[in-house]
Amino acid sequence: MMRNVHLVPEDEDDIYSGYNDYNPQFDEDIDNDEGFQQAVKTSHGRRPPPTASVKPVLGAGPRPLGTAAQRMKTGMVSSMGRPTTGAQEGVARPMTAVRAAGYSSAPRGMQFDPLNQAKGPAPPLEAKAEDSPEEKVKQLEKKVMELVEESCMANSRAEFSLALEKAKEAGRQERQLVRQREQLASGEQINLDLTYSVLFNLANQYAANEMYNEALNTYTVIVKNKMFSNAGRLRVNMGNIYFKQRNYAKAIKFYRMALDQVPTAHKEMRARIMQNIALVFIRMGQYSDAVTTLEHVMNEKPDFKSGFNLILCYFALGDREKMKKTFQRLLNCALNIDDEDKYLPHPDDKHYNMILEVIRNDTLRQMEREKKTYAEKCIMAAAKVIAPAIESSFAAGYDWCVDHVKHSLVCELAQELEMNKAMTHLRKKNLEEAVETLKSFEKKDSKVASTAATNLSFLYFLENEIGQADKYAEVAMTADRYNPSALVNKGNCVFMQGEHERAREFYQEALRNDSTCTEALYNLGLTYKKIGRLEDSLDCFLKLHAILRNSAQVIYQIADLYDLLEDTAQATEWFMQLIGVVPTDAFVLARLGEIYDNEGDKTQAFQYHYESFRYFPSNIEIIEWLGAYYIDSQFCEKAIHYFERAAVIQPSQVKWQLMVASCHRRSGNYQQALETYKEIHSKFPENVECLRFLVRLCNDLGLKEAQDYATKLKKAEKARELREQRASSGSRRGSGRGIREHSAGSDSGRGGSGGSRGGSARAGSASRGGSARSGSGRMRLPDSNEPYEATRREVDASYVDPLGAAAERPKTAARQRGQQPEDEFGDEELGDDLLPD
């Protein structure tokens, strides 16, 4: 065989040279070769049938030629009649394709399409039958997962009822899915993860809807199923439910069972479970057990929450030294927060600054802030708790805490702790110590100094030392001009000094620095109201109401401004909202009753005035209005109750006792009226009005005391005239004293008695006038110049009986039959014939 192999000599450059040389071995009768002719006739030169005979090749043993490649080795010519180049001098020809690329036996005229793109797109895939059992099972499984997801989303939106309904529906669908798989005899393909998810979600939704028994039952089903791996940790949830039910013994039991299920490698989870156990011990009052648990947590994985709870336990046990040590351990707890310097801008790196703008307030940054805020809160609260207990005095305890905070990782809290020390002094009403503590901040950095000066200014303002308050407000503004609280304090000082325009400027500047400064906005509204710019004031309070929705002060200011703007409908609506916020405020109820009284709605006015009286029965104005309302409604017996209460509140005012007597007289109880007038005369012997009524009553009843009372009346009238003369011609001091004597002695007794029918008519008109609206819109009795009165009107020199026309006196035996009745309580002047001889 090796003799037919042609090796290329090293000096040959062309390895394919010699292929075109003629080889006499190929001189055979090819036309008579049946196998060759059969191969030529085929379209692709397929191998001939195995029956074809093959002639032996020179130099080789007889063997069949099984393939076209082997035939080419025998030196056969191609179908075109030219000799093949498959071998020359025993060299094997390289393998080639059976046919040329892109050519086929297709007829001429067909386009070149090696990728068969002319046949169009491939036919679509055959869809699986939807009614197949396996497909139904898959669709049902997908539906169950969708229900679980919808339940979770509803829970996140606090729609707990909807979440529970979805969870129940998912449970029903999951049970149906299991039954279908069992019918298909594919029970081994049951999705345990899906079953676990459905049951776990259902238990959570039960707990969210406070259906604790159902939640516990569902958790029990999960925990007792051995096929669910790591299900034992759900005992933590069961312990939480028992904790909410105040079943602390079972809560500890399940927490400990869950703790046994957690590997020791999961330190954080174990620490959280032990924190829960410690909290249960604290609720049960077992502080020693809680201390043991929390000490273990602080040794394994210390954190601020456990440290703070441990301090509280030691505080409850009264262990000073342990409180100090635990506070120091609390200060050494790691925050696990990256360096704050990474959030500082780089002036030379614009690309980093762009990235910084993105990460400055991202979710991770917010989480870091929350962790830091919580840590500071724990430290500050712990210092407040232990400061009075660890040393002999509160101030010494705070100083110890401040010293240790200064040397810790949170040294920036030291100044804030000192500020809290001053605030604690204020709560304990130790003003001098608070002021001294705040004054110590004057030499600190600008921000702290500004805060201290702001507090000092506010303290002096509360003590009404406006000069000192103004001084420290200036100090605060100098230290930090953009401190809105300092600007508000400065505005308050100039407001109290009467410089309302300057106060407005300070309030506006405070709002420019901090648009959420509610104090500045409120005070600005008051300033606008003070200078008469009611519309601007209303705008300020409406903006403030959008920030503080349920502030009673803001709602009152809005209602009062609408009332001043004479928009009664809006004023009534806002006062109604105010009553919804403070339903027991007697002043607001009286104000709303006053509005209804001005509108002429006496029924609503009486309702709100009565409610105001019920919550504050000592308001003289409300008592007066209710008494006048009953007199105007001709229910004098009910008015007596209110005038008697007014007489108890102001026993030195003769007006209320005269009104009680007038009510008795008006209701026909003359004997009681006479007794009441006698009591008034014993207390106020110079009261002219009381003497007049006594004279008329005694004359009408035929009593002998009439002449004595007439004599006393004459003397009282002369004394009153002398006082009036001295008041009109005397000095200013004498005039003032005369007015006071006049108002105390006889201001209510001038002008008509009301005993006769004529006098009764005038008294009725006066009663209507007394029940009409006064300057403040209230129903009032005839008033005088007593200092207690809220309304300020000119002093009426004549007494007007507010009871109206008196009913005809019943027949008595004091008069003979047939005698013409005289007018009782007429307006005629008393003659000399009534005086003694």
Tab-separated table of C-alpha atoms in Angstrom, residues 147-437:
chain	number	residue	atom	x	y	z
A	147	LEU	CA	-54.618	35.306	45.036
A	148	VAL	CA	-51.776	35.088	47.548
A	149	GLU	CA	-50.054	38.093	45.962
A	150	GLU	CA	-53.287	40.113	45.940
A	151	SER	CA	-53.806	39.283	49.608
A	152	CYS	CA	-50.314	40.508	50.479
A	153	MET	CA	-50.781	43.734	48.521
A	154	ALA	CA	-54.106	44.421	50.242
A	155	ASN	CA	-52.424	43.915	53.611
A	156	SER	CA	-49.716	46.414	52.689
A	157	ARG	CA	-52.473	48.962	51.938
A	158	ALA	CA	-54.027	48.260	55.387
A	159	GLU	CA	-57.106	46.720	53.745
A	160	PHE	CA	-57.145	43.820	56.188
A	161	SER	CA	-60.660	42.573	55.470
A	162	LEU	CA	-59.986	42.308	51.737
A	163	ALA	CA	-56.639	40.641	52.422
A	164	LEU	CA	-58.347	38.009	54.580
A	165	GLU	CA	-60.960	37.288	51.918
A	166	LYS	CA	-58.254	36.801	49.290
A	167	ALA	CA	-56.294	34.547	51.646
A	168	LYS	CA	-59.364	32.385	52.302
A	169	GLU	CA	-60.085	32.131	48.591
A	170	ALA	CA	-56.478	31.097	47.958
A	171	GLY	CA	-56.867	28.368	50.596
A	172	ARG	CA	-60.004	27.018	48.929
A	173	GLN	CA	-58.380	27.003	45.511
A	174	GLU	CA	-55.285	25.270	46.893
A	175	ARG	CA	-57.370	22.465	48.414
A	176	GLN	CA	-59.140	22.013	45.097
A	177	LEU	CA	-55.733	21.820	43.410
A	178	VAL	CA	-54.621	19.040	45.773
A	179	ARG	CA	-57.790	17.043	45.068
A	180	GLN	CA	-57.279	17.290	41.327
A	181	ARG	CA	-53.698	16.077	41.628
A	182	GLU	CA	-54.860	13.157	43.720
A	183	GLN	CA	-57.450	12.268	41.058
A	184	LEU	CA	-54.688	12.329	38.428
A	185	ALA	CA	-52.673	9.929	40.587
A	186	SER	CA	-49.845	12.467	40.725
A	187	GLY	CA	-49.819	13.039	44.453
A	188	GLU	CA	-46.040	13.028	44.520
A	189	GLN	CA	-46.100	16.231	42.413
A	190	ILE	CA	-47.933	18.284	45.072
A	191	ASN	CA	-46.280	21.702	45.447
A	192	LEU	CA	-45.425	21.904	49.155
A	193	ASP	CA	-44.020	25.420	48.819
A	194	LEU	CA	-47.357	26.625	47.479
A	195	THR	CA	-49.248	24.962	50.323
A	196	TYR	CA	-46.882	26.539	52.870
A	197	SER	CA	-47.291	29.995	51.307
A	198	VAL	CA	-51.083	29.758	51.352
A	199	LEU	CA	-51.271	28.656	54.986
A	200	PHE	CA	-48.657	31.148	56.165
A	201	ASN	CA	-50.419	34.045	54.433
A	202	LEU	CA	-53.781	32.968	55.842
A	203	ALA	CA	-52.382	32.895	59.386
A	204	ASN	CA	-50.877	36.361	58.947
A	205	GLN	CA	-54.170	37.786	57.703
A	206	TYR	CA	-56.037	36.266	60.639
A	207	ALA	CA	-53.571	37.925	62.997
A	208	ALA	CA	-53.875	41.263	61.162
A	209	ASN	CA	-57.671	41.132	61.618
A	210	GLU	CA	-57.199	40.307	65.328
A	211	MET	CA	-58.733	36.851	64.853
A	212	TYR	CA	-56.109	35.370	67.125
A	213	ASN	CA	-57.643	31.930	67.727
A	214	GLU	CA	-57.944	31.258	63.991
A	215	ALA	CA	-54.392	32.493	63.448
A	216	LEU	CA	-53.060	30.187	66.178
A	217	ASN	CA	-54.903	27.218	64.700
A	218	THR	CA	-53.434	27.894	61.266
A	219	TYR	CA	-49.920	28.318	62.648
A	220	THR	CA	-50.354	25.030	64.528
A	221	VAL	CA	-51.223	23.236	61.288
A	222	ILE	CA	-48.004	24.520	59.715
A	223	VAL	CA	-45.773	23.777	62.701
A	224	LYS	CA	-47.008	20.226	63.209
A	225	ASN	CA	-46.477	19.292	59.565
A	226	LYS	CA	-43.026	17.691	59.420
A	227	MET	CA	-42.871	18.136	55.652
A	228	PHE	CA	-42.411	21.906	56.058
A	229	SER	CA	-38.775	22.643	56.767
A	230	ASN	CA	-37.894	25.448	59.202
A	231	ALA	CA	-41.561	25.808	60.156
A	232	GLY	CA	-40.616	25.765	63.823
A	233	ARG	CA	-39.540	29.404	63.606
A	234	LEU	CA	-43.177	30.379	63.178
A	235	ARG	CA	-43.570	29.801	66.900
A	236	VAL	CA	-42.222	33.356	67.227
A	237	ASN	CA	-45.404	34.586	65.553
A	238	MET	CA	-47.479	32.437	67.877
A	239	GLY	CA	-45.612	33.919	70.833
A	240	ASN	CA	-46.371	37.430	69.531
A	241	ILE	CA	-50.081	36.598	69.431
A	242	TYR	CA	-50.015	35.316	73.001
A	243	PHE	CA	-48.164	38.497	74.000
A	244	LYS	CA	-50.955	40.622	72.507
A	245	GLN	CA	-53.477	38.514	74.401
A	246	ARG	CA	-51.473	39.174	77.619
A	247	ASN	CA	-50.925	35.443	78.028
A	248	TYR	CA	-47.302	35.968	78.994
A	249	ALA	CA	-46.580	32.437	80.215
A	250	LYS	CA	-47.458	30.884	76.851
A	251	ALA	CA	-45.647	33.690	75.028
A	252	ILE	CA	-42.394	32.818	76.824
A	253	LYS	CA	-42.975	29.111	76.134
A	254	PHE	CA	-43.328	29.604	72.382
A	255	TYR	CA	-40.439	32.072	72.209
A	256	ARG	CA	-38.185	29.518	73.840
A	257	MET	CA	-39.425	26.751	71.534
A	258	ALA	CA	-38.639	28.978	68.554
A	259	LEU	CA	-35.234	29.765	70.032
A	260	ASP	CA	-34.441	26.042	70.132
A	261	GLN	CA	-35.232	25.774	66.410
A	262	VAL	CA	-32.785	28.540	65.402
A	263	PRO	CA	-29.139	27.467	64.887
A	264	THR	CA	-26.471	29.177	66.922
A	265	ALA	CA	-24.949	30.595	63.747
A	266	HIS	CA	-27.949	32.912	63.330
A	267	LYS	CA	-26.956	35.298	66.094
A	268	GLU	CA	-29.149	38.200	65.022
A	269	MET	CA	-32.328	36.133	64.938
A	270	ARG	CA	-31.550	34.566	68.288
A	271	ALA	CA	-30.904	38.018	69.751
A	272	ARG	CA	-34.284	39.276	68.531
A	273	ILE	CA	-36.108	36.313	70.052
A	274	MET	CA	-34.331	36.835	73.358
A	275	GLN	CA	-35.309	40.514	73.277
A	276	ASN	CA	-38.928	39.396	73.039
A	277	ILE	CA	-38.453	37.072	76.002
A	278	ALA	CA	-36.968	39.944	78.025
A	279	LEU	CA	-39.884	42.220	77.163
A	280	VAL	CA	-42.331	39.588	78.406
A	281	PHE	CA	-40.399	39.333	81.667
A	282	ILE	CA	-40.570	43.131	82.006
A	283	ARG	CA	-44.326	43.081	81.477
A	284	MET	CA	-44.613	40.402	84.143
A	285	GLY	CA	-42.503	42.477	86.552
A	286	GLN	CA	-39.756	39.846	86.706
A	287	TYR	CA	-36.900	42.303	86.258
A	288	SER	CA	-34.188	39.917	87.445
A	289	ASP	CA	-35.050	37.372	84.735
A	290	ALA	CA	-35.220	40.182	82.170
A	291	VAL	CA	-31.770	41.388	83.271
A	292	THR	CA	-30.311	37.899	82.796
A	293	THR	CA	-31.716	37.656	79.276
A	294	LEU	CA	-30.668	41.160	78.240
A	295	GLU	CA	-27.174	40.715	79.638
A	296	HIS	CA	-26.771	37.664	77.414
A	297	VAL	CA	-27.956	39.683	74.407
A	298	MET	CA	-25.557	42.528	75.179
A	299	ASN	CA	-22.665	40.049	75.417
A	300	GLU	CA	-23.541	38.272	72.161
A	301	LYS	CA	-24.776	41.102	69.941
A	302	PRO	CA	-25.114	44.486	71.694
A	303	ASP	CA	-27.570	47.021	70.345
A	304	PHE	CA	-29.226	50.200	71.537
A	305	LYS	CA	-32.664	48.728	72.149
A	306	SER	CA	-31.407	45.973	74.431
A	307	GLY	CA	-29.119	48.394	76.261
A	308	PHE	CA	-31.915	50.860	76.912
A	309	ASN	CA	-34.234	48.115	78.197
A	310	LEU	CA	-31.457	46.840	80.440
A	311	ILE	CA	-31.024	50.333	81.913
A	312	LEU	CA	-34.752	50.466	82.631
A	313	CYS	CA	-34.555	47.109	84.430
A	314	TYR	CA	-31.665	48.273	86.589
A	315	PHE	CA	-33.561	51.511	87.272
A	316	ALA	CA	-36.544	49.470	88.453
A	317	LEU	CA	-34.229	47.406	90.663
A	318	GLY	CA	-32.490	50.561	91.976
A	319	ASP	CA	-28.949	49.443	91.126
A	320	ARG	CA	-26.970	52.661	90.579
A	321	GLU	CA	-23.649	51.105	89.632
A	322	LYS	CA	-25.198	48.773	87.066
A	323	MET	CA	-27.053	51.731	85.567
A	324	LYS	CA	-23.789	53.598	85.107
A	325	LYS	CA	-21.990	50.614	83.583
A	326	THR	CA	-24.850	49.839	81.240
A	327	PHE	CA	-25.015	53.483	80.142
A	328	GLN	CA	-21.329	53.321	79.262
A	329	ARG	CA	-21.909	50.098	77.303
A	330	LEU	CA	-24.792	51.803	75.530
A	331	LEU	CA	-22.500	54.621	74.430
A	332	ASN	CA	-20.047	52.091	72.993
A	333	CYS	CA	-22.603	50.287	70.811
A	334	ALA	CA	-21.679	50.423	67.141
A	335	LEU	CA	-24.004	52.193	64.741
A	336	ASN	CA	-22.800	50.122	61.756
A	337	ILE	CA	-23.036	53.184	59.526
A	338	ASP	CA	-20.475	54.174	56.916
A	339	ASP	CA	-18.369	57.255	57.269
A	340	GLU	CA	-20.331	60.490	56.885
A	341	ASP	CA	-17.501	61.999	54.854
A	342	LYS	CA	-18.630	60.168	51.756
A	343	TYR	CA	-21.627	62.504	51.558
A	344	LEU	CA	-19.443	65.621	51.505
A	345	PRO	CA	-19.141	67.321	48.080
A	346	HIS	CA	-15.889	67.318	46.150
A	347	PRO	CA	-15.312	70.667	44.428
A	348	ASP	CA	-12.968	69.190	41.806
A	349	ASP	CA	-14.907	66.041	40.949
A	350	LYS	CA	-18.091	66.913	39.067
A	351	HIS	CA	-18.893	63.276	38.335
A	352	TYR	CA	-18.773	62.408	42.044
A	353	ASN	CA	-20.959	65.400	42.874
A	354	MET	CA	-23.577	64.181	40.414
A	355	ILE	CA	-23.520	60.759	42.057
A	356	LEU	CA	-23.717	62.459	45.449
A	357	GLU	CA	-26.923	64.244	44.468
A	358	VAL	CA	-28.477	60.844	43.736
A	359	ILE	CA	-27.373	59.055	46.899
A	360	ARG	CA	-27.785	61.997	49.255
A	361	ASN	CA	-31.388	61.040	50.078
A	362	ASP	CA	-31.793	57.544	48.718
A	363	THR	CA	-33.325	54.641	50.637
A	364	LEU	CA	-30.021	53.562	52.147
A	365	ARG	CA	-29.295	57.089	53.367
A	366	GLN	CA	-32.766	57.339	54.923
A	367	MET	CA	-32.231	54.028	56.717
A	368	GLU	CA	-28.912	55.284	58.083
A	369	ARG	CA	-30.576	58.437	59.366
A	370	GLU	CA	-33.305	56.405	61.057
A	371	LYS	CA	-30.751	54.183	62.788
A	372	LYS	CA	-28.765	57.181	63.976
A	373	THR	CA	-31.889	58.986	65.179
A	374	TYR	CA	-33.031	55.924	67.092
A	375	ALA	CA	-29.623	55.556	68.737
A	376	GLU	CA	-29.613	59.207	69.819
A	377	LYS	CA	-33.152	58.842	71.120
A	378	CYS	CA	-32.165	55.844	73.260
A	379	ILE	CA	-29.148	57.662	74.691
A	380	MET	CA	-31.092	60.824	75.498
A	381	ALA	CA	-33.947	58.895	77.086
A	382	ALA	CA	-31.553	56.781	79.139
A	383	ALA	CA	-29.802	59.915	80.421
A	384	LYS	CA	-33.128	61.460	81.438
A	385	VAL	CA	-34.100	58.283	83.296
A	386	ILE	CA	-30.904	57.673	85.243
A	387	ALA	CA	-29.830	61.292	85.899
A	388	PRO	CA	-32.008	61.735	89.044
A	389	ALA	CA	-31.102	58.242	90.338
A	390	ILE	CA	-27.355	57.791	89.917
A	391	GLU	CA	-26.278	60.807	91.969
A	392	SER	CA	-27.495	62.699	95.002
A	393	SER	CA	-29.111	65.409	92.876
A	394	PHE	CA	-30.616	65.677	89.468
A	395	ALA	CA	-28.051	68.227	88.251
A	396	ALA	CA	-25.098	66.072	89.360
A	397	GLY	CA	-26.551	63.046	87.549
A	398	TYR	CA	-26.937	65.038	84.379
A	399	ASP	CA	-23.372	66.314	84.660
A	400	TRP	CA	-22.079	62.733	84.967
A	401	CYS	CA	-24.000	61.728	81.825
A	402	VAL	CA	-22.743	64.769	79.922
A	403	ASP	CA	-19.112	64.011	80.819
A	404	HIS	CA	-19.322	60.439	79.557
A	405	VAL	CA	-21.177	61.438	76.399
A	406	LYS	CA	-18.441	63.947	75.566
A	407	HIS	CA	-15.839	61.136	75.520
A	408	SER	CA	-17.951	58.719	73.435
A	409	LEU	CA	-18.625	58.204	69.737
A	410	VAL	CA	-21.700	60.426	70.003
A	411	CYS	CA	-19.980	63.424	71.537
A	412	GLU	CA	-22.200	65.803	69.556
A	413	LEU	CA	-25.076	64.865	71.876
A	414	ALA	CA	-23.408	66.490	74.894
A	415	GLN	CA	-24.681	69.978	74.132
A	416	GLU	CA	-28.160	68.716	73.418
A	417	LEU	CA	-28.075	66.851	76.709
A	418	GLU	CA	-27.161	70.058	78.515
A	419	MET	CA	-30.050	71.785	76.783
A	420	ASN	CA	-32.348	69.043	78.033
A	421	LYS	CA	-30.967	69.634	81.493
A	422	ALA	CA	-32.145	73.238	81.287
A	423	MET	CA	-35.547	72.140	80.017
A	424	THR	CA	-35.859	69.696	82.895
A	425	HIS	CA	-35.134	72.523	85.315
A	426	LEU	CA	-37.990	74.414	83.682
A	427	ARG	CA	-40.370	71.500	84.100
A	428	LYS	CA	-39.388	71.350	87.750
A	429	LYS	CA	-40.025	75.122	87.945
A	430	ASN	CA	-36.409	75.821	88.855
A	431	LEU	CA	-36.244	78.990	86.789
A	432	GLU	CA	-32.985	80.293	88.236
A	433	GLU	CA	-31.123	77.041	87.528
A	434	ALA	CA	-32.591	76.910	84.028
A	435	VAL	CA	-31.485	80.453	83.290
A	436	GLU	CA	-27.983	79.772	84.607
A	437	THR	CA	-27.674	76.637	82.508
